[in-house]
Coordinates of C-alpha atoms in Angstrom, one line a residue:
M593 CA -254.8 -42.5 105.0
N594 CA -252.6 -44.9 102.9
H595 CA -250.9 -41.7 101.7
N596 CA -249.4 -40.9 105.1
S597 CA -249.0 -44.1 105.9
V598 CA -246.6 -44.8 102.7
M599 CA -243.9 -41.9 103.2
W600 CA -243.4 -42.3 107.3
P601 CA -241.0 -45.2 106.4
Y602 CA -239.2 -43.8 103.9
L603 CA -239.0 -40.9 106.1
E604 CA -237.4 -42.9 109.3
L605 CA -235.4 -45.2 106.3
A606 CA -233.4 -42.1 105.1
D607 CA -233.5 -40.7 108.3
V608 CA -231.7 -44.0 109.6
M609 CA -229.7 -43.3 106.8
L610 CA -228.4 -40.6 107.1
K611 CA -227.3 -41.1 110.3
L612 CA -225.2 -44.5 109.5
R613 CA -223.9 -42.7 107.3
N614 CA -222.8 -40.1 110.4
L615 CA -221.9 -43.0 111.9
E616 CA -219.8 -44.3 109.1
E617 CA -218.2 -40.7 108.6
I618 CA -217.9 -40.8 112.9
K619 CA -215.8 -44.2 112.6
E620 CA -213.9 -43.2 109.8
C621 CA -211.8 -39.9 110.9
V622 CA -211.6 -42.1 114.7
H623 CA -210.2 -45.3 112.5
N624 CA -207.8 -42.4 111.4
I625 CA -207.1 -40.6 114.6
V626 CA -206.8 -44.4 115.9
E627 CA -203.9 -44.9 113.3
R628 CA -201.7 -41.5 114.1
I629 CA -202.6 -42.5 118.4
D630 CA -200.4 -45.6 117.3
S631 CA -197.7 -43.8 114.5
I632 CA -197.2 -41.6 117.4
K633 CA -196.5 -44.6 120.2
K634 CA -194.2 -46.9 117.3
K635 CA -191.9 -43.4 116.8
G636 CA -191.7 -43.4 120.9
E637 CA -191.4 -46.8 121.0
L638 CA -188.9 -46.8 118.5
W639 CA -186.8 -44.0 120.9
I640 CA -187.3 -46.3 123.4
E641 CA -185.8 -49.1 122.0
E642 CA -182.7 -47.0 120.6
K643 CA -183.9 -47.1 117.0
E644 CA -184.7 -44.1 116.6
T645 CA -182.3 -41.3 116.9
S646 CA -183.9 -38.2 117.7
T647 CA -182.8 -36.6 121.2
F648 CA -185.2 -36.8 124.3
I649 CA -186.2 -33.3 123.7
D650 CA -187.3 -33.7 120.1
I651 CA -189.3 -37.0 121.1
K652 CA -190.7 -35.4 124.0
H653 CA -191.8 -32.0 122.0
Y654 CA -193.5 -34.3 119.6
I655 CA -195.5 -36.7 121.0
T656 CA -197.3 -34.0 122.6
E657 CA -197.7 -32.1 119.9
K658 CA -198.8 -34.8 118.4
T659 CA -201.2 -36.4 121.0
L660 CA -202.6 -32.3 120.7
E661 CA -203.4 -32.5 117.3
V662 CA -204.6 -35.7 118.2
V663 CA -207.3 -34.1 121.0
Q664 CA -207.7 -31.3 118.4
S665 CA -209.3 -33.6 116.1
L666 CA -211.1 -35.7 118.4
I667 CA -212.9 -32.7 119.8
S668 CA -213.5 -31.3 116.1
I669 CA -215.0 -34.6 115.3
T670 CA -217.8 -34.1 118.2
S671 CA -218.1 -30.3 117.2
S672 CA -219.5 -31.7 114.0
T673 CA -221.1 -34.6 114.7
I674 CA -223.9 -32.7 117.2
Q675 CA -224.1 -29.9 114.3
K676 CA -224.8 -32.0 112.1
F677 CA -227.6 -32.8 114.8
V678 CA -228.9 -29.4 114.7
D679 CA -228.8 -28.6 111.3
S680 CA -230.6 -30.9 109.5
P681 CA -231.7 -30.2 105.8
S682 CA -234.9 -31.5 106.6
E683 CA -237.5 -29.8 106.3
Q684 CA -239.2 -27.5 109.3
A685 CA -242.4 -29.5 109.3
D686 CA -241.1 -33.3 108.5
T687 CA -238.3 -32.6 111.2
D688 CA -241.3 -31.0 113.8
A689 CA -243.1 -34.3 112.8
F690 CA -240.3 -36.7 113.0
N691 CA -239.5 -35.1 116.6
V692 CA -242.9 -35.5 117.9
L693 CA -243.6 -38.9 116.0
N694 CA -240.8 -40.4 117.1
S695 CA -238.4 -38.4 120.3
S696 CA -238.6 -42.3 121.4
S697 CA -235.9 -42.1 118.1
I698 CA -233.8 -39.1 118.4
D699 CA -233.8 -40.2 122.8
L700 CA -232.7 -43.5 121.6
E701 CA -230.0 -42.2 118.7
S702 CA -229.1 -39.5 121.2
E703 CA -228.2 -42.0 123.7
K704 CA -226.0 -44.0 121.5
F705 CA -224.0 -40.4 120.4
Q706 CA -223.5 -40.4 124.3
E707 CA -222.5 -43.5 124.6
T708 CA -220.4 -43.2 121.2
F709 CA -218.3 -39.9 122.8
R710 CA -218.0 -41.4 126.5
E711 CA -216.4 -44.4 124.5
L712 CA -213.7 -41.7 122.8
D713 CA -213.3 -40.0 126.2
S714 CA -212.3 -43.3 127.4
C715 CA -209.7 -44.0 124.5
V716 CA -208.7 -40.4 124.5
T717 CA -208.4 -41.2 128.7
L718 CA -206.2 -44.3 128.1
Q719 CA -204.6 -42.6 125.4
R720 CA -203.3 -39.6 127.3
N721 CA -202.6 -42.7 130.4
I722 CA -200.4 -44.3 127.9
L723 CA -198.6 -41.2 126.7
K724 CA -198.1 -40.4 130.8
R725 CA -197.1 -43.5 131.1
I726 CA -194.6 -43.2 127.6
H727 CA -193.7 -39.6 128.6
Q728 CA -192.1 -41.3 132.0
Q729 CA -190.6 -44.3 130.0
L730 CA -188.3 -41.4 128.4
Q731 CA -187.7 -39.9 131.9
D732 CA -186.5 -43.1 133.5
P733 CA -183.8 -44.3 130.9
Q734 CA -183.1 -40.5 130.6
T735 CA -181.8 -40.6 133.8
L736 CA -180.8 -44.6 133.9
K737 CA -178.2 -42.7 131.0
Q738 CA -177.2 -40.1 133.5
K739 CA -176.5 -43.0 136.4
V740 CA -174.8 -45.3 133.7
D741 CA -172.8 -41.9 132.2
D742 CA -171.9 -41.3 136.2
D743 CA -170.7 -44.4 136.5
S744 CA -169.0 -45.2 134.1
A745 CA -166.1 -41.4 134.5
S746 CA -165.9 -43.1 138.1
N747 CA -164.9 -47.1 136.8
L748 CA -162.9 -45.0 134.1
K749 CA -161.3 -42.8 136.4
V750 CA -160.9 -45.5 138.8
M751 CA -159.3 -48.3 135.8
E752 CA -156.8 -44.4 134.1
T753 CA -155.6 -44.8 138.5
F754 CA -155.1 -48.3 137.6
E755 CA -153.3 -48.2 134.3
G756 CA -150.5 -45.3 136.2
K757 CA -149.8 -47.9 138.6
L758 CA -149.4 -50.3 136.9
N759 CA -147.6 -48.8 134.5
E760 CA -145.2 -47.3 137.4
F761 CA -144.5 -50.6 138.5
K762 CA -144.0 -51.6 135.0
V763 CA -141.1 -48.6 134.9
Q764 CA -139.5 -49.4 139.1
S765 CA -139.9 -53.1 137.0
K766 CA -137.6 -52.3 134.3
H767 CA -135.6 -50.5 136.0
K768 CA -134.9 -53.4 138.9
V769 CA -134.2 -55.6 136.4
K770 CA -131.7 -53.1 134.8
A771 CA -129.6 -52.5 137.5
A772 CA -129.4 -56.5 138.3
N773 CA -128.1 -56.6 134.5
T774 CA -125.7 -54.1 134.8
F775 CA -124.6 -55.5 138.2
R776 CA -124.1 -58.5 136.7
S777 CA -122.6 -57.2 133.2
H778 CA -120.2 -55.3 136.2
L779 CA -119.3 -58.3 138.1
Q780 CA -118.4 -60.4 134.4
S781 CA -116.2 -57.2 133.5
Q782 CA -114.6 -57.8 137.0
Y783 CA -113.9 -61.5 136.7
E784 CA -111.9 -61.2 133.4
S785 CA -110.4 -58.1 134.1
L786 CA -109.5 -60.6 137.4
L787 CA -108.5 -63.4 135.1
K788 CA -106.2 -61.4 133.0
E789 CA -104.6 -59.2 135.6
I790 CA -103.3 -62.9 136.9
S791 CA -102.5 -64.0 133.7
D792 CA -100.9 -61.5 132.5
S793 CA -98.8 -61.3 136.0
Q794 CA -97.4 -65.1 135.0
V795 CA -96.3 -63.4 131.4
M796 CA -95.1 -60.1 133.4
D797 CA -93.1 -63.0 136.3
K798 CA -91.5 -64.9 132.9
E799 CA -90.5 -61.6 131.7
Q800 CA -88.9 -60.4 134.5
D801 CA -87.2 -63.4 135.1
T802 CA -85.8 -63.1 131.6
K803 CA -84.9 -59.6 131.6
I804 CA -83.3 -60.0 135.1
E805 CA -80.9 -62.9 133.5
L806 CA -80.1 -60.5 130.9
M807 CA -79.2 -58.1 133.5
A808 CA -77.2 -60.2 135.0
V809 CA -74.9 -61.0 131.2
K810 CA -74.9 -57.6 130.9
T811 CA -73.7 -56.2 134.4
G812 CA -71.0 -58.5 134.1
F813 CA -69.9 -57.1 131.1
L814 CA -70.3 -53.1 132.1
V815 CA -68.2 -53.3 134.7
K816 CA -65.5 -54.8 131.9
N817 CA -65.8 -52.3 130.1
Q818 CA -66.4 -49.8 133.2
E819 CA -62.1 -48.6 132.8
D820 CA -63.3 -47.5 129.2
I821 CA -66.3 -45.8 129.8
N822 CA -65.0 -43.7 132.4
K823 CA -62.3 -42.4 129.8
Y824 CA -64.9 -41.8 127.0
I825 CA -65.9 -39.7 129.3
E826 CA -63.1 -37.6 130.5
A827 CA -62.6 -36.8 126.8
I828 CA -66.0 -35.9 126.1
L829 CA -66.3 -33.4 129.3
H830 CA -62.6 -32.0 128.1
E831 CA -63.7 -31.8 124.5
Q832 CA -66.9 -29.6 125.4
G833 CA -65.0 -27.2 127.9
D834 CA -62.3 -26.4 124.5
F835 CA -66.3 -26.4 122.7
S836 CA -67.5 -23.4 125.7
Y837 CA -63.8 -21.6 125.7
H838 CA -63.8 -21.5 121.6
M839 CA -67.2 -19.7 122.0
E840 CA -66.5 -17.7 124.8
N841 CA -64.2 -15.7 122.7
A842 CA -66.0 -16.5 119.1
L843 CA -68.9 -14.1 121.2
H844 CA -66.6 -11.4 122.5
K845 CA -65.1 -11.1 118.8
R846 CA -68.9 -10.8 117.7
V847 CA -69.7 -7.9 120.1
S848 CA -66.4 -6.5 119.8
W849 CA -66.9 -6.8 115.9
E850 CA -70.2 -5.3 116.7
L851 CA -68.6 -2.0 118.7
L852 CA -66.1 -1.7 117.4
C853 CA -64.8 2.2 115.5
K854 CA -63.8 1.8 112.5
E855 CA -61.8 5.5 112.0
T856 CA -60.1 4.9 115.3
G857 CA -60.1 1.4 116.5
N858 CA -60.9 1.3 119.9
L859 CA -63.9 0.5 121.8
S860 CA -64.9 3.1 124.6
V861 CA -64.9 6.3 122.3
K862 CA -67.1 9.0 121.0
C863 CA -69.4 9.1 117.6
F864 CA -67.6 11.9 115.7
K865 CA -69.2 13.2 112.0
D866 CA -68.8 10.8 109.6
C867 CA -68.1 7.9 112.1
P868 CA -69.7 4.9 111.0
H869 CA -70.1 3.2 114.5
I870 CA -72.9 1.4 115.4
I871 CA -74.1 3.4 118.8
G872 CA -75.4 7.4 117.5
H873 CA -77.8 9.5 119.1
H874 CA -81.9 7.4 119.5
E875 CA -84.1 9.1 117.5
Q876 CA -87.3 8.5 119.8
Q877 CA -89.7 11.4 120.2
I878 CA -89.5 12.1 123.9
S879 CA -93.1 15.0 125.7
E880 CA -93.1 14.8 129.2
G881 CA -96.7 16.5 128.6
G882 CA -97.8 13.3 126.3
E883 CA -100.0 13.7 123.1
A884 CA -100.6 17.1 124.0
D885 CA -97.5 18.3 122.9
L886 CA -96.4 15.8 120.0
Y887 CA -97.7 18.4 117.6
I888 CA -95.8 20.9 119.9
H889 CA -92.3 19.4 119.0
L890 CA -93.4 19.1 115.4
E891 CA -93.7 22.4 115.3
S892 CA -90.4 23.7 116.6
C893 CA -88.8 20.8 115.4
K894 CA -84.6 22.0 114.6
K895 CA -83.7 19.0 112.6
N896 CA -85.7 19.1 109.9
P897 CA -88.0 22.8 110.0
G898 CA -91.4 22.7 108.7
H899 CA -89.9 18.8 107.4
T900 CA -90.3 20.0 103.8
K901 CA -88.0 16.6 102.9
F902 CA -90.4 14.3 104.1
V903 CA -93.5 14.3 102.3
P904 CA -97.8 12.9 104.1
I905 CA -98.1 9.6 103.3
D906 CA -102.1 10.5 102.4
T907 CA -101.0 12.6 100.0
F908 CA -98.1 10.3 98.5
T909 CA -98.5 10.1 94.8
L910 CA -96.1 8.4 92.2
E911 CA -94.8 11.7 91.3
H912 CA -93.4 12.0 94.3
L913 CA -90.9 9.4 93.2
P914 CA -87.8 10.4 91.5
E915 CA -89.0 10.2 87.9
I916 CA -86.0 7.4 87.3
H917 CA -88.5 5.0 89.5
R918 CA -91.7 5.8 89.3
Y919 CA -92.9 2.4 88.7
I920 CA -96.4 1.2 89.2
D921 CA -94.5 -1.9 91.5
L922 CA -92.3 0.3 93.7
Y923 CA -95.0 3.2 94.4
A924 CA -98.1 0.0 95.5
L925 CA -94.5 -1.4 97.8
I926 CA -94.4 2.2 99.6
R927 CA -97.9 1.4 99.8
S928 CA -98.4 -1.7 101.6
A929 CA -94.8 -1.0 103.9
A930 CA -96.6 2.3 104.5
D931 CA -100.2 0.4 106.0
L932 CA -97.9 -2.2 107.4
T933 CA -96.1 0.8 109.7
V934 CA -97.8 1.5 113.4
R935 CA -96.9 5.0 116.1
V936 CA -94.9 2.5 119.1
S937 CA -95.8 4.7 122.4
V938 CA -94.5 3.4 125.7
T939 CA -94.4 5.2 129.0
M940 CA -91.9 3.4 131.4
T941 CA -88.2 3.7 131.1
S942 CA -87.5 -0.5 132.4
P943 CA -85.1 0.4 135.8
D944 CA -82.9 -2.7 133.6
R945 CA -81.2 -0.8 130.9
P946 CA -77.6 -1.3 131.2
E947 CA -75.8 2.2 132.5
F948 CA -73.1 0.6 129.1
W949 CA -73.4 -0.5 126.1
P950 CA -72.0 -4.7 126.3
N951 CA -68.1 -5.0 126.5
T952 CA -67.8 -0.7 126.6
N953 CA -67.4 1.9 128.7
I954 CA -70.2 3.7 126.6
P955 CA -73.0 5.4 127.5
Y956 CA -76.4 2.9 126.8
F957 CA -79.7 5.0 125.9
L958 CA -82.3 7.0 128.6
Y959 CA -79.9 4.5 131.6
H960 CA -80.3 8.6 133.5
V961 CA -83.5 8.5 133.3
R962 CA -84.8 4.8 134.3
E963 CA -87.9 4.2 135.7
S964 CA -89.5 7.3 133.9
E965 CA -92.8 7.8 132.8
S966 CA -92.9 9.9 130.5
L967 CA -93.9 9.0 127.4
R968 CA -91.8 7.7 124.5
T969 CA -93.0 7.1 120.6
G970 CA -91.5 6.2 117.5
S971 CA -91.9 3.8 115.1
G972 CA -92.4 -0.4 113.9
R973 CA -93.5 -2.4 111.2
V974 CA -95.9 -5.7 111.3
S975 CA -94.4 -8.1 110.1
R976 CA -96.7 -11.1 110.8
V977 CA -100.3 -12.3 111.4
V978 CA -101.4 -16.0 112.8
K979 CA -104.6 -16.9 114.6
G980 CA -103.9 -17.7 118.2
K981 CA -104.9 -22.3 119.5
E982 CA -105.5 -21.1 123.2
E983 CA -108.7 -21.4 124.8
M984 CA -109.9 -17.6 125.3
C985 CA -107.8 -14.3 124.6
Q986 CA -105.5 -12.9 126.7
C987 CA -105.6 -9.0 125.5
T988 CA -106.5 -6.2 128.5
Q989 CA -110.2 -5.8 127.4
C990 CA -110.3 -9.9 127.6
K991 CA -108.2 -10.1 130.6
L992 CA -111.7 -7.8 132.6
S993 CA -114.2 -9.5 130.8
A994 CA -116.0 -12.0 132.4
S995 CA -116.9 -13.7 128.5
P996 CA -113.3 -13.1 127.2
N997 CA -113.4 -13.9 123.1
K998 CA -112.4 -17.3 121.6
D999 CA -111.3 -16.2 118.6
W1000 CA -107.7 -14.3 118.6
W1001 CA -104.3 -13.4 117.2
T1002 CA -100.8 -12.3 117.7
I1003 CA -99.7 -9.5 115.6
T1004 CA -95.3 -9.9 115.6
V1005 CA -94.2 -5.8 115.7
W1006 CA -90.6 -5.0 114.7
T1007 CA -88.4 -2.3 116.4
A1008 CA -85.8 -1.1 118.0
A1009 CA -84.2 -2.7 121.5
S1010 CA -84.1 0.6 122.0
L1011 CA -86.6 2.0 122.1
V1012 CA -88.3 -0.9 123.4
F1013 CA -86.0 -2.9 126.0
D1014 CA -87.1 -5.4 127.4
E1015 CA -91.0 -6.7 127.8
T1016 CA -91.1 -4.2 131.3
E1017 CA -91.6 -1.6 129.1
A1018 CA -93.5 -4.1 126.2
N1019 CA -96.1 -4.1 128.8
H1020 CA -96.1 -0.3 128.8
T1021 CA -96.3 0.1 125.0
S1022 CA -99.4 1.2 122.2
L1023 CA -99.7 0.6 118.6
R1024 CA -101.3 2.6 116.9
F1025 CA -102.3 1.7 113.7
F1026 CA -103.0 3.9 110.1
Y1027 CA -102.4 6.7 111.7
D1028 CA -102.1 8.4 108.4
K1029 CA -104.7 11.8 109.1
T1030 CA -105.1 13.8 112.2
D1031 CA -108.8 12.6 111.4
N1032 CA -108.4 9.1 111.1
P1033 CA -110.4 6.9 113.6
E1034 CA -107.7 6.0 116.5
I1035 CA -106.9 2.2 116.0
T1036 CA -105.5 1.2 118.8
V1037 CA -104.0 -2.3 120.9
T1038 CA -102.1 -1.9 124.1
V1039 CA -99.3 -4.2 123.7
V1040 CA -99.3 -7.9 126.0
V1041 CA -96.9 -9.3 125.4
R1042 CA -96.7 -13.3 124.7
E1043 CA -93.8 -13.6 123.7
L1044 CA -90.5 -10.9 123.5
L1045 CA -86.8 -11.0 121.5
K1046 CA -84.3 -8.6 121.1
D1047 CA -80.0 -8.0 120.9
V1048 CA -78.9 -5.2 121.9
S1049 CA -76.1 -5.0 120.4
V1050 CA -77.5 -4.7 117.1
D1051 CA -80.2 -3.0 118.1
Y1052 CA -83.6 -4.4 117.0
C1053 CA -86.5 -6.2 119.0
V1054 CA -89.1 -8.2 118.4
F1055 CA -92.5 -8.7 120.2
D1056 CA -95.6 -10.5 119.7
C1057 CA -99.2 -8.3 121.1
V1058 CA -103.2 -10.4 121.3
T1059 CA -106.2 -8.3 120.2
C1060 CA -109.2 -9.8 119.7
D1061 CA -110.4 -7.2 117.3
K1062 CA -110.9 -8.5 114.1
T1063 CA -111.5 -6.0 112.0
L1064 CA -108.6 -4.8 112.4
V1065 CA -106.4 -8.1 111.6
D1066 CA -108.7 -9.1 108.4
K1067 CA -106.6 -5.4 106.9
L1068 CA -103.5 -6.8 108.5
E1069 CA -103.3 -10.2 107.3
P1070 CA -103.7 -10.0 103.2
L1071 CA -101.2 -6.4 104.1
V1072 CA -98.3 -8.5 104.8
Q1073 CA -98.2 -11.1 102.4
K1074 CA -98.7 -8.2 99.2
C1075 CA -95.8 -5.9 101.2
D1076 CA -93.8 -9.1 101.3
D1077 CA -94.2 -10.2 97.5
L1078 CA -94.3 -6.6 96.3
Y1079 CA -90.3 -6.4 98.9
L1080 CA -89.7 -9.2 96.4
K1081 CA -90.4 -8.2 93.1
V1082 CA -88.4 -4.9 92.9
N1083 CA -86.3 -6.1 94.8
E1084 CA -85.4 -8.3 91.8
K1085 CA -85.6 -5.6 89.7
Y1086 CA -82.8 -3.4 91.7
K1087 CA -80.4 -5.8 92.2
K1088 CA -78.4 -5.2 89.3
T1089 CA -78.5 -1.6 89.9
K1090 CA -78.2 -1.4 94.3
D1091 CA -75.0 -0.1 93.9
I1092 CA -75.8 2.7 91.1
H1093 CA -78.9 3.6 92.0
Q1094 CA -78.6 2.7 95.6
L1095 CA -82.3 3.6 95.7
M1096 CA -83.8 2.9 99.6
F1097 CA -87.1 4.8 101.9
I1098 CA -88.4 4.9 105.5
V1099 CA -91.7 5.3 106.4
S1100 CA -92.5 6.3 110.2
H1101 CA -94.2 8.3 112.8
P1102 CA -91.4 12.5 113.2
H1103 CA -92.6 13.0 116.7
G1104 CA -95.0 10.5 117.4
C1105 CA -97.4 12.6 114.6
T1106 CA -98.8 11.1 111.7
K1107 CA -97.2 9.0 108.6
R1108 CA -95.2 10.2 106.7
L1109 CA -92.3 9.4 103.8
S1110 CA -88.3 10.1 103.3
I1111 CA -87.2 8.9 100.0
G1112 CA -83.1 9.1 100.0
R1113 CA -80.2 6.9 99.0
W1114 CA -77.8 4.8 101.3
Q1115 CA -73.9 5.5 101.2
K1116 CA -71.8 3.2 102.6
K1117 CA -71.9 -0.6 103.1
Y1118 CA -69.2 -1.5 105.6
L1119 CA -69.5 -5.6 106.0
M1120 CA -69.0 -6.5 109.6
G1121 CA -67.6 -10.0 111.6
N1122 CA -70.2 -11.8 112.0
R1123 CA -71.4 -10.7 108.6
S1124 CA -74.0 -8.9 108.7
K1125 CA -73.9 -5.8 106.9
K1126 CA -74.5 -1.9 108.4
Y1127 CA -75.6 1.3 106.1
T1128 CA -74.7 4.3 106.4
Y1129 CA -77.6 7.1 104.3
F1130 CA -78.7 10.5 103.9
T1131 CA -82.6 10.0 103.7
C1132 CA -84.4 12.3 106.7
T1133 CA -85.2 11.3 109.9
C1134 CA -86.8 13.0 112.7
P1135 CA -87.4 11.9 116.5
G1136 CA -90.1 9.7 116.1
S1137 CA -88.7 7.7 113.7
S1138 CA -86.4 5.2 116.3
G1139 CA -87.6 1.6 114.9
A1140 CA -88.9 2.7 111.6
S1141 CA -88.7 -0.6 108.7
V1142 CA -85.4 0.9 106.6
Y1143 CA -86.6 -1.0 102.7
C1144 CA -82.8 -0.8 100.9
L1145 CA -84.0 -1.7 97.6
G1146 CA -81.1 -4.7 95.8
P1147 CA -79.0 -5.6 98.1
G1148 CA -81.8 -6.8 100.3
S1149 CA -82.4 -10.0 102.3
A1150 CA -85.4 -12.5 101.5
T1151 CA -88.2 -10.2 104.1
C1152 CA -89.2 -7.2 103.7
G1153 CA -88.4 -4.2 106.4
S1154 CA -85.6 -6.4 107.5
R1155 CA -83.8 -3.7 108.7
A1156 CA -84.7 -0.9 111.1
T1157 CA -83.3 2.7 111.9
C1158 CA -80.8 2.3 114.9
G1159 CA -79.8 6.0 115.5
S1160 CA -78.4 9.4 114.2
L1161 CA -74.7 10.1 114.0
D1162 CA -75.1 13.3 112.3
V1163 CA -78.1 15.8 110.7
K1164 CA -76.8 14.3 106.9
L1165 CA -76.2 11.0 107.7
R1166 CA -77.8 8.4 108.8
L1167 CA -77.4 4.6 110.0
F1168 CA -79.2 1.2 110.0
R1169 CA -78.2 -2.5 110.8
S1170 CA -78.7 -5.6 108.5
I1171 CA -80.3 -8.6 111.0
R1172 CA -79.7 -11.8 110.3
K1173 CA -79.6 -14.6 112.5
Y1174 CA -76.8 -16.7 113.5
Y1175 CA -76.8 -20.8 112.7
L1176 CA -74.9 -22.3 115.9
F1177 CA -72.7 -25.0 114.1
Y1178 CA -70.6 -25.8 116.8
R1179 CA -72.8 -27.1 119.4
N1180 CA -74.9 -28.6 116.8
F1181 CA -72.0 -31.0 115.6
F1182 CA -70.3 -31.2 118.9
S1183 CA -73.6 -32.8 120.1
Q1184 CA -74.0 -34.6 117.4
K1185 CA -70.4 -36.2 118.1
V1186 CA -71.3 -37.1 122.1
L1187 CA -74.3 -38.5 120.5
N1188 CA -72.3 -41.0 118.0
R1189 CA -70.2 -42.0 120.7
L1190 CA -72.6 -42.5 123.5
T1191 CA -74.4 -45.4 120.6
R1192 CA -70.7 -46.8 120.4
I1193 CA -70.7 -47.9 124.0
R1194 CA -74.7 -48.5 124.1
N1195 CA -73.9 -51.2 121.1

């Protein structure tokens, strides 16, 4: 009895202590859970206060996940506590005794535990409600934020519209202010101009009064000298009549000198063998069959069968020159002259060709075939290339083009007046350049005349045509200067021996075909009344050589190729003219005399 009475209090004490320890463990677990709940609440409150940078989705997921973890922990604690009560480590006998003896205590503890569980459940429910409120609070700010964003966007749009209208109003106001300032400046300028006009008018009135007074004085002086002025005018008119009479006689004498036959002394005569008369047989190639028949004329030539005394320019070498004249400079001169030689093709004979040579009864070339459209070919030479200054090119292609070239050039060509008589024939003329071989590319310019100068009595014609072919111009420009320089150099070399060697050469297009060279000697030189010279020579020519430049070395002019073939007097005898410009001394003298007298009268 005594033993049992001692042990029961000990067992009760141990059991109570065990229960208390379990409660302490439960309390500690619950305390940890409460701390975790506080941590979750704190992070949610920080997000509401915008001190947390997480997104709405992230914070929502975080709270939900942590809440589930808290509930899971509570369930785990509850299960563990119940398991401890079920699996108590006491001996079965003691347990049975303890259960029997202390059933009331167990019931009491069970009720306490249930009470504790209910409290925990109530706490969990409370926390769940708190989480719901937090979730609701989290959703409400998001909705509020969306609404604020929408209102902000609407307000921003309204502000932009307002700013646009405000800027438009500012621009309109600036324009109106500017217009007002301009109008005011215009009024100010008009006012100043009006003041200046009034001032100038006053000054002009004063000057006009002064001039009227001076004119009155001068009028009186002029009236007194009227008779002297009339006498001077009569004297001037008398001298002018004398001058015109003398000039007419001088021109008549010049023409007479040009056409006077040295053998007979008559004007209206036909030329005969060895007669140095200026008018011979023209050497144009007339081809009624056009371009296609030119080589037929070449093959059937009776004047120079086979053309053995001509040298095709594409095969010309230094060996073709006479042995004593084989100089590099002379060879280069002939090459340059050949490059500047062009074939001249005319497809219209002018209706204005005269019936006779001036002041003679000698028939003029081709008068009987006026207005004929048969092809006539001859030769010519490029003497100058000049850049055009007008806005647009006037060549045939550019006239038909919607966008004519702005860059163009004038090409000056020398030939015979018997070949190209006037602008009518020139405008039906084409020039073929660099026609050295039959297979050479055809480089042709249709002549559009800008200016034409001719002298029928000396049978030369110079005309300017236009082109916009830059490639052609780039080749011709340096050739002109090169040929002139070489001619001066070679001419100086032969100056002292000109009457000994009498060397000359011609580059032409016989029968309108490829370019050929003929080398020979001039025979006689005649000094004409106008100080020009004419020569006869033995160098070969053929129809198609008319208008070709004749290069006479030694007695040359300052310009390369300034002589042109005019015609043929005989199969063995050719003739060409030296062209000179005439200086009108009497006209200048008379003009200066009149000017001096009028100056004296005015003074």
